[in-house]
Amino acid sequence: MTTDEKTRVDELRAAGQGYKKIARELGLSENTVKSYIRRSTEPVMPDDTVCPECGKKIINTPGHRQRKFCSANCRCEYWKKHPEKINRRSGKQIRCRNCGEVFTDYERRGRKYCCHACYIADRYKGGDGHD
């Protein structure tokens, strides 16, 4: 693409024209126009992103997913301390097959027991399974 074509693409895009109309008007491929617009548009990244757990500044790079935490350790610690902020999409109340306690199963995991101890107790009926 020439500099004149790039300028014209920017003008037409600012005027609200779509890829097809711009490509037709300039005699270019629609994919050429799409590629140019994608590459020329810099994503806006906030400069003041800090880790909510430790407060360390996070440097995000354009073109990559924005990071919220500086490390996996900070992410795990944060969610341990703030379980109420976890966005649980769907939860259903299920009764444990072993102890009868009601617990919430999220994300259609198909759990049958409230904990591993109940699974072992029900699966091996109190024995160690080496009889």
Short mmCIF file of N, CA and C in Angstrom, two decimals:
data_model
loop_
_atom_site.label_atom_id
_atom_site.label_comp_id
_atom_site.label_asym_id
_atom_site.label_seq_id
_atom_site.Cartn_x
_atom_site.Cartn_y
_atom_site.Cartn_z
N MET A 1 0.84 -1.18 0.00
CA MET A 1 0.00 0.00 0.00
C MET A 1 0.88 1.24 0.00
N THR A 2 0.48 2.20 -0.78
CA THR A 2 1.22 3.45 -0.81
C THR A 2 0.78 4.34 0.35
N THR A 3 1.56 5.37 0.59
CA THR A 3 1.24 6.32 1.67
C THR A 3 -0.09 7.01 1.40
N ASP A 4 -0.36 7.35 0.13
CA ASP A 4 -1.63 7.98 -0.22
C ASP A 4 -2.82 7.05 0.07
N GLU A 5 -2.65 5.77 -0.25
CA GLU A 5 -3.72 4.80 0.01
C GLU A 5 -3.97 4.64 1.52
N LYS A 6 -2.89 4.61 2.28
CA LYS A 6 -3.02 4.49 3.73
C LYS A 6 -3.76 5.69 4.31
N THR A 7 -3.41 6.88 3.84
CA THR A 7 -4.07 8.10 4.31
C THR A 7 -5.55 8.06 3.97
N ARG A 8 -5.85 7.63 2.74
CA ARG A 8 -7.25 7.57 2.30
C ARG A 8 -8.05 6.52 3.11
N VAL A 9 -7.40 5.37 3.41
CA VAL A 9 -8.06 4.34 4.24
C VAL A 9 -8.40 4.93 5.61
N ASP A 10 -7.45 5.64 6.20
CA ASP A 10 -7.68 6.26 7.52
C ASP A 10 -8.84 7.25 7.46
N GLU A 11 -8.88 8.05 6.39
CA GLU A 11 -9.96 9.04 6.25
C GLU A 11 -11.32 8.36 6.11
N LEU A 12 -11.39 7.34 5.25
CA LEU A 12 -12.65 6.64 5.03
C LEU A 12 -13.11 5.88 6.27
N ARG A 13 -12.17 5.30 6.99
CA ARG A 13 -12.50 4.57 8.21
C ARG A 13 -13.03 5.54 9.27
N ALA A 14 -12.41 6.72 9.37
CA ALA A 14 -12.86 7.74 10.32
C ALA A 14 -14.26 8.23 9.96
N ALA A 15 -14.59 8.18 8.67
CA ALA A 15 -15.91 8.61 8.22
C ALA A 15 -16.96 7.52 8.42
N GLY A 16 -16.53 6.36 8.93
CA GLY A 16 -17.48 5.31 9.24
C GLY A 16 -17.66 4.27 8.15
N GLN A 17 -16.80 4.26 7.15
CA GLN A 17 -16.91 3.29 6.06
C GLN A 17 -16.42 1.91 6.52
N GLY A 18 -16.99 0.86 5.96
CA GLY A 18 -16.59 -0.51 6.27
C GLY A 18 -15.46 -0.97 5.38
N TYR A 19 -14.93 -2.14 5.68
CA TYR A 19 -13.80 -2.69 4.92
C TYR A 19 -14.13 -2.86 3.44
N LYS A 20 -15.31 -3.42 3.15
CA LYS A 20 -15.68 -3.69 1.76
C LYS A 20 -15.77 -2.40 0.94
N LYS A 21 -16.43 -1.39 1.49
CA LYS A 21 -16.58 -0.13 0.76
C LYS A 21 -15.23 0.54 0.52
N ILE A 22 -14.38 0.51 1.53
CA ILE A 22 -13.05 1.12 1.38
C ILE A 22 -12.27 0.37 0.31
N ALA A 23 -12.29 -0.96 0.36
CA ALA A 23 -11.54 -1.78 -0.60
C ALA A 23 -12.05 -1.53 -2.02
N ARG A 24 -13.38 -1.47 -2.18
CA ARG A 24 -13.95 -1.23 -3.50
C ARG A 24 -13.54 0.14 -4.05
N GLU A 25 -13.62 1.16 -3.19
CA GLU A 25 -13.33 2.52 -3.63
C GLU A 25 -11.86 2.70 -4.02
N LEU A 26 -10.95 2.03 -3.29
CA LEU A 26 -9.52 2.19 -3.57
C LEU A 26 -8.96 1.12 -4.50
N GLY A 27 -9.78 0.13 -4.83
CA GLY A 27 -9.31 -0.93 -5.72
C GLY A 27 -8.32 -1.86 -5.04
N LEU A 28 -8.51 -2.09 -3.74
CA LEU A 28 -7.62 -2.97 -2.98
C LEU A 28 -8.39 -4.21 -2.53
N SER A 29 -7.66 -5.19 -2.07
CA SER A 29 -8.27 -6.38 -1.50
C SER A 29 -8.86 -6.03 -0.13
N GLU A 30 -9.99 -6.64 0.18
CA GLU A 30 -10.62 -6.41 1.49
C GLU A 30 -9.68 -6.82 2.62
N ASN A 31 -8.96 -7.94 2.43
CA ASN A 31 -8.02 -8.41 3.45
C ASN A 31 -6.85 -7.45 3.64
N THR A 32 -6.43 -6.79 2.58
CA THR A 32 -5.36 -5.79 2.70
C THR A 32 -5.81 -4.64 3.58
N VAL A 33 -7.03 -4.20 3.37
CA VAL A 33 -7.58 -3.10 4.16
C VAL A 33 -7.71 -3.53 5.62
N LYS A 34 -8.24 -4.73 5.86
CA LYS A 34 -8.40 -5.23 7.23
C LYS A 34 -7.05 -5.31 7.94
N SER A 35 -6.07 -5.89 7.26
CA SER A 35 -4.75 -6.04 7.86
C SER A 35 -4.14 -4.70 8.20
N TYR A 36 -4.23 -3.75 7.29
CA TYR A 36 -3.66 -2.43 7.54
C TYR A 36 -4.32 -1.78 8.76
N ILE A 37 -5.65 -1.85 8.83
CA ILE A 37 -6.36 -1.21 9.95
C ILE A 37 -6.00 -1.89 11.27
N ARG A 38 -5.94 -3.21 11.28
CA ARG A 38 -5.57 -3.93 12.51
C ARG A 38 -4.16 -3.58 12.97
N ARG A 39 -3.24 -3.52 12.03
CA ARG A 39 -1.84 -3.24 12.40
C ARG A 39 -1.61 -1.79 12.79
N SER A 40 -2.38 -0.90 12.20
CA SER A 40 -2.15 0.52 12.47
C SER A 40 -2.83 0.99 13.75
N THR A 41 -3.76 0.21 14.26
CA THR A 41 -4.49 0.60 15.46
C THR A 41 -3.79 0.02 16.68
N GLU A 42 -3.23 0.88 17.52
CA GLU A 42 -2.57 0.45 18.74
C GLU A 42 -3.60 0.26 19.85
N PRO A 43 -3.60 -0.86 20.54
CA PRO A 43 -4.52 -1.01 21.66
C PRO A 43 -4.13 -0.06 22.79
N VAL A 44 -5.13 0.47 23.46
CA VAL A 44 -4.88 1.40 24.55
C VAL A 44 -4.64 0.59 25.82
N MET A 45 -3.47 0.76 26.40
CA MET A 45 -3.11 0.04 27.60
C MET A 45 -2.97 1.02 28.76
N PRO A 46 -3.61 0.75 29.88
CA PRO A 46 -3.44 1.65 31.01
C PRO A 46 -2.02 1.56 31.55
N ASP A 47 -1.44 2.69 31.88
CA ASP A 47 -0.07 2.73 32.37
C ASP A 47 0.02 2.44 33.86
N ASP A 48 -1.07 2.61 34.57
CA ASP A 48 -1.03 2.52 36.02
C ASP A 48 -1.57 1.20 36.56
N THR A 49 -1.40 0.10 35.83
CA THR A 49 -1.87 -1.19 36.29
C THR A 49 -0.95 -1.71 37.40
N VAL A 50 -1.54 -2.04 38.54
CA VAL A 50 -0.76 -2.59 39.64
C VAL A 50 -1.41 -3.89 40.10
N CYS A 51 -0.60 -4.76 40.66
CA CYS A 51 -1.08 -6.04 41.17
C CYS A 51 -1.96 -5.78 42.39
N PRO A 52 -3.19 -6.30 42.41
CA PRO A 52 -4.07 -6.05 43.54
C PRO A 52 -3.60 -6.74 44.83
N GLU A 53 -2.71 -7.71 44.72
CA GLU A 53 -2.24 -8.43 45.90
C GLU A 53 -1.03 -7.75 46.55
N CYS A 54 0.02 -7.47 45.76
CA CYS A 54 1.24 -6.92 46.34
C CYS A 54 1.48 -5.45 46.01
N GLY A 55 0.77 -4.91 45.02
CA GLY A 55 0.92 -3.51 44.65
C GLY A 55 2.05 -3.23 43.68
N LYS A 56 2.71 -4.28 43.18
CA LYS A 56 3.81 -4.09 42.23
C LYS A 56 3.25 -3.66 40.88
N LYS A 57 3.97 -2.76 40.18
CA LYS A 57 3.53 -2.28 38.88
C LYS A 57 3.63 -3.41 37.85
N ILE A 58 2.60 -3.52 37.01
CA ILE A 58 2.57 -4.55 35.98
C ILE A 58 2.76 -3.89 34.62
N ILE A 59 3.68 -4.41 33.84
CA ILE A 59 3.91 -3.88 32.51
C ILE A 59 3.24 -4.81 31.51
N ASN A 60 2.19 -4.32 30.85
CA ASN A 60 1.47 -5.08 29.84
C ASN A 60 1.99 -4.70 28.47
N THR A 61 2.06 -5.68 27.58
CA THR A 61 2.53 -5.41 26.22
C THR A 61 1.36 -5.43 25.26
N PRO A 62 1.36 -4.51 24.28
CA PRO A 62 0.28 -4.48 23.30
C PRO A 62 0.21 -5.79 22.52
N GLY A 63 -0.99 -6.19 22.20
CA GLY A 63 -1.18 -7.41 21.42
C GLY A 63 -1.31 -8.66 22.27
N HIS A 64 -1.06 -8.54 23.56
CA HIS A 64 -1.20 -9.67 24.46
C HIS A 64 -2.33 -9.40 25.44
N ARG A 65 -2.79 -10.44 26.05
CA ARG A 65 -3.86 -10.31 27.04
C ARG A 65 -3.35 -9.51 28.24
N GLN A 66 -4.20 -8.62 28.74
CA GLN A 66 -3.80 -7.81 29.88
C GLN A 66 -3.68 -8.64 31.13
N ARG A 67 -2.59 -8.47 31.84
CA ARG A 67 -2.38 -9.19 33.09
C ARG A 67 -2.95 -8.39 34.24
N LYS A 68 -3.59 -9.07 35.18
CA LYS A 68 -4.14 -8.41 36.35
C LYS A 68 -3.20 -8.58 37.55
N PHE A 69 -2.47 -9.68 37.57
CA PHE A 69 -1.55 -9.99 38.67
C PHE A 69 -0.13 -10.09 38.15
N CYS A 70 0.84 -9.82 39.05
CA CYS A 70 2.25 -9.85 38.62
C CYS A 70 2.79 -11.27 38.54
N SER A 71 2.20 -12.20 39.28
CA SER A 71 2.68 -13.59 39.26
C SER A 71 1.54 -14.55 39.61
N ALA A 72 1.80 -15.81 39.40
CA ALA A 72 0.81 -16.84 39.73
C ALA A 72 0.63 -16.92 41.25
N ASN A 73 1.69 -16.71 42.00
CA ASN A 73 1.58 -16.74 43.47
C ASN A 73 0.65 -15.64 43.97
N CYS A 74 0.82 -14.43 43.43
CA CYS A 74 -0.05 -13.32 43.83
C CYS A 74 -1.50 -13.61 43.45
N ARG A 75 -1.71 -14.18 42.26
CA ARG A 75 -3.07 -14.50 41.82
C ARG A 75 -3.73 -15.49 42.78
N CYS A 76 -3.02 -16.56 43.14
CA CYS A 76 -3.56 -17.58 44.04
C CYS A 76 -3.85 -17.00 45.42
N GLU A 77 -2.93 -16.22 45.95
CA GLU A 77 -3.12 -15.62 47.27
C GLU A 77 -4.33 -14.67 47.28
N TYR A 78 -4.45 -13.88 46.22
CA TYR A 78 -5.57 -12.94 46.13
C TYR A 78 -6.90 -13.67 46.16
N TRP A 79 -7.05 -14.71 45.34
CA TRP A 79 -8.33 -15.41 45.26
C TRP A 79 -8.62 -16.21 46.52
N LYS A 80 -7.56 -16.65 47.25
CA LYS A 80 -7.78 -17.31 48.53
C LYS A 80 -8.37 -16.34 49.55
N LYS A 81 -7.87 -15.11 49.53
CA LYS A 81 -8.32 -14.09 50.48
C LYS A 81 -9.67 -13.48 50.10
N HIS A 82 -10.05 -13.52 48.81
CA HIS A 82 -11.27 -12.88 48.33
C HIS A 82 -12.17 -13.85 47.55
N PRO A 83 -12.62 -14.94 48.16
CA PRO A 83 -13.46 -15.90 47.42
C PRO A 83 -14.81 -15.32 47.02
N GLU A 84 -15.26 -14.29 47.73
CA GLU A 84 -16.55 -13.68 47.41
C GLU A 84 -16.54 -12.94 46.08
N LYS A 85 -15.35 -12.61 45.59
CA LYS A 85 -15.25 -11.88 44.32
C LYS A 85 -15.17 -12.80 43.11
N ILE A 86 -15.11 -14.09 43.34
CA ILE A 86 -15.04 -15.04 42.23
C ILE A 86 -16.38 -15.06 41.52
N ASN A 87 -16.36 -14.91 40.20
CA ASN A 87 -17.58 -14.89 39.41
C ASN A 87 -17.97 -16.33 39.07
N ARG A 88 -18.84 -16.88 39.86
CA ARG A 88 -19.30 -18.25 39.64
C ARG A 88 -20.53 -18.19 38.74
N ARG A 89 -20.45 -18.82 37.59
CA ARG A 89 -21.53 -18.71 36.61
C ARG A 89 -22.78 -19.46 37.02
N SER A 90 -22.62 -20.71 37.35
CA SER A 90 -23.81 -21.48 37.71
C SER A 90 -23.44 -22.45 38.80
N GLY A 91 -24.26 -22.54 39.78
CA GLY A 91 -24.01 -23.48 40.86
C GLY A 91 -25.31 -24.18 41.22
N LYS A 92 -25.20 -25.45 41.52
CA LYS A 92 -26.39 -26.16 41.94
C LYS A 92 -26.09 -26.90 43.24
N GLN A 93 -27.11 -27.02 44.07
CA GLN A 93 -26.97 -27.66 45.37
C GLN A 93 -27.08 -29.18 45.20
N ILE A 94 -26.09 -29.88 45.74
CA ILE A 94 -26.05 -31.33 45.63
C ILE A 94 -25.83 -31.92 47.02
N ARG A 95 -26.43 -33.06 47.27
CA ARG A 95 -26.25 -33.73 48.56
C ARG A 95 -25.15 -34.78 48.40
N CYS A 96 -24.18 -34.78 49.31
CA CYS A 96 -23.06 -35.72 49.27
C CYS A 96 -23.59 -37.15 49.43
N ARG A 97 -23.09 -38.07 48.61
CA ARG A 97 -23.53 -39.47 48.65
C ARG A 97 -23.11 -40.18 49.93
N ASN A 98 -22.06 -39.67 50.57
CA ASN A 98 -21.56 -40.34 51.76
C ASN A 98 -22.14 -39.78 53.04
N CYS A 99 -21.96 -38.48 53.29
CA CYS A 99 -22.36 -37.90 54.58
C CYS A 99 -23.69 -37.17 54.53
N GLY A 100 -24.20 -36.89 53.34
CA GLY A 100 -25.49 -36.23 53.22
C GLY A 100 -25.42 -34.71 53.29
N GLU A 101 -24.22 -34.16 53.45
CA GLU A 101 -24.07 -32.70 53.52
C GLU A 101 -24.38 -32.08 52.16
N VAL A 102 -25.03 -30.92 52.18
CA VAL A 102 -25.36 -30.22 50.93
C VAL A 102 -24.19 -29.30 50.59
N PHE A 103 -23.72 -29.37 49.33
CA PHE A 103 -22.63 -28.50 48.87
C PHE A 103 -22.99 -27.97 47.49
N THR A 104 -22.26 -26.96 47.04
CA THR A 104 -22.51 -26.35 45.74
C THR A 104 -21.51 -26.85 44.72
N ASP A 105 -21.99 -27.31 43.59
CA ASP A 105 -21.16 -27.78 42.48
C ASP A 105 -21.22 -26.72 41.38
N TYR A 106 -20.06 -26.20 40.98
CA TYR A 106 -20.00 -25.16 39.96
C TYR A 106 -19.55 -25.73 38.62
N GLU A 107 -19.95 -25.05 37.55
CA GLU A 107 -19.46 -25.34 36.19
C GLU A 107 -19.74 -26.76 35.72
N ARG A 108 -20.82 -27.34 36.16
CA ARG A 108 -21.23 -28.68 35.70
C ARG A 108 -20.11 -29.72 35.80
N ARG A 109 -19.47 -29.76 36.92
CA ARG A 109 -18.37 -30.71 37.09
C ARG A 109 -18.86 -32.12 37.39
N GLY A 110 -20.08 -32.26 37.85
CA GLY A 110 -20.63 -33.58 38.12
C GLY A 110 -20.10 -34.20 39.40
N ARG A 111 -19.79 -33.38 40.40
CA ARG A 111 -19.29 -33.92 41.67
C ARG A 111 -20.40 -34.69 42.39
N LYS A 112 -19.99 -35.73 43.13
CA LYS A 112 -20.94 -36.54 43.89
C LYS A 112 -20.65 -36.48 45.39
N TYR A 113 -19.44 -36.04 45.73
CA TYR A 113 -19.02 -36.01 47.13
C TYR A 113 -18.57 -34.60 47.49
N CYS A 114 -18.74 -34.25 48.77
CA CYS A 114 -18.36 -32.91 49.21
C CYS A 114 -16.85 -32.77 49.38
N CYS A 115 -16.14 -33.88 49.61
CA CYS A 115 -14.68 -33.83 49.79
C CYS A 115 -14.07 -35.18 49.43
N HIS A 116 -12.76 -35.22 49.39
CA HIS A 116 -12.05 -36.44 49.04
C HIS A 116 -12.24 -37.52 50.11
N ALA A 117 -12.28 -37.11 51.38
CA ALA A 117 -12.45 -38.08 52.47
C ALA A 117 -13.78 -38.82 52.33
N CYS A 118 -14.84 -38.10 51.93
CA CYS A 118 -16.14 -38.76 51.72
C CYS A 118 -16.08 -39.71 50.54
N TYR A 119 -15.36 -39.34 49.50
CA TYR A 119 -15.21 -40.23 48.34
C TYR A 119 -14.54 -41.53 48.75
N ILE A 120 -13.43 -41.41 49.50
CA ILE A 120 -12.69 -42.60 49.93
C ILE A 120 -13.56 -43.46 50.85
N ALA A 121 -14.25 -42.81 51.79
CA ALA A 121 -15.09 -43.56 52.73
C ALA A 121 -16.20 -44.31 52.00
N ASP A 122 -16.83 -43.70 51.02
CA ASP A 122 -17.91 -44.36 50.29
C ASP A 122 -17.36 -45.39 49.31
N ARG A 123 -16.29 -45.08 48.65
CA ARG A 123 -15.72 -45.98 47.64
C ARG A 123 -15.20 -47.27 48.25
N TYR A 124 -14.50 -47.15 49.37
CA TYR A 124 -13.90 -48.32 50.00
C TYR A 124 -14.64 -48.79 51.25
N LYS A 125 -15.79 -48.16 51.52
CA LYS A 125 -16.67 -48.53 52.63
C LYS A 125 -15.91 -48.65 53.96
N GLY A 126 -15.03 -47.68 54.18
CA GLY A 126 -14.32 -47.61 55.45
C GLY A 126 -13.03 -48.40 55.48
N GLY A 127 -12.80 -49.29 54.52
CA GLY A 127 -11.56 -50.07 54.49
C GLY A 127 -10.49 -49.34 53.71
N ASP A 128 -9.29 -49.90 53.67
CA ASP A 128 -8.21 -49.25 52.93
C ASP A 128 -8.12 -49.76 51.49
N GLY A 129 -8.97 -50.73 51.10
CA GLY A 129 -9.00 -51.22 49.73
C GLY A 129 -7.99 -52.29 49.44
N HIS A 130 -7.22 -52.75 50.47
CA HIS A 130 -6.19 -53.78 50.27
C HIS A 130 -6.55 -55.08 50.97
N ASP A 131 -7.81 -55.38 51.09
CA ASP A 131 -8.25 -56.59 51.81
C ASP A 131 -8.12 -57.82 50.96
#
